[in-house]
Each structure stands twice: as structure tokens, then as C-alpha cells.
Steps between C-alpha positions, in 0.01 A plus 500: 500500500144539383274437204536870418879458478459204262265697275735799500796278414307340211405847379863610505602194297221561251616860455840375384359360175441846357852632556791542261820306562679767707188592695426132555849441642460789744149406610581128530812552710313746723224243545751224580672715764167581664385136485821377663486772766143400580593131512792571733270693731256208514768233545679708763177529696435126465855422613444678830127482565376170359375250754552216250856369520503379138385839370753677718782274378399545136495877542840504668662285231332689213587854612863493379393390152233770484757761605739376234226526236414850623864604467503374141171675423638827642808467278278472194270775626795737528617404152163545328395810688815683380386474139 
């Protein structure tokens, strides 16, 4: 995760303000799916590679919640991308 990623993410959020309702729903759910996928990748890596026990434990306990949120985001993504 880098400064470039943060700037890109902010840019994507800023782009949402100019969209109509239906286009907003599609773009927002796509962004949420990508954000959760990226977070899962980072937490998964931390859960296996972190040398800090507290970080590793946090990552391990947080991963199921992130996966659950991703599943919800995918459900909405499928709904809004059909329109």
C-alpha cells in the first residue's frame, strides 16, 4: 500500500460526485469491492508474514469480517451492475 494508492483512491472517490444516481451506485459498489479486495490482500499478508504478534493477531481476527463485507459488497455490485 503506497502513497500512490492513497491518491488514486481519493481520486476515485472524488470522481463519484459527478455521477448520476445509477452511475454512482455502480461506481461506488465497484470501488467498495476493490477496496475490500485490496484490504483482504494486505491483512492476509500481515496474518502470515508479520513479525509483530499483535499485528498478526489483529489481521487474523479481522480477515473474516473483511471477507463478510466483501461478500456484501459483491452482492450489491451484482445488483447495480445489472441495471
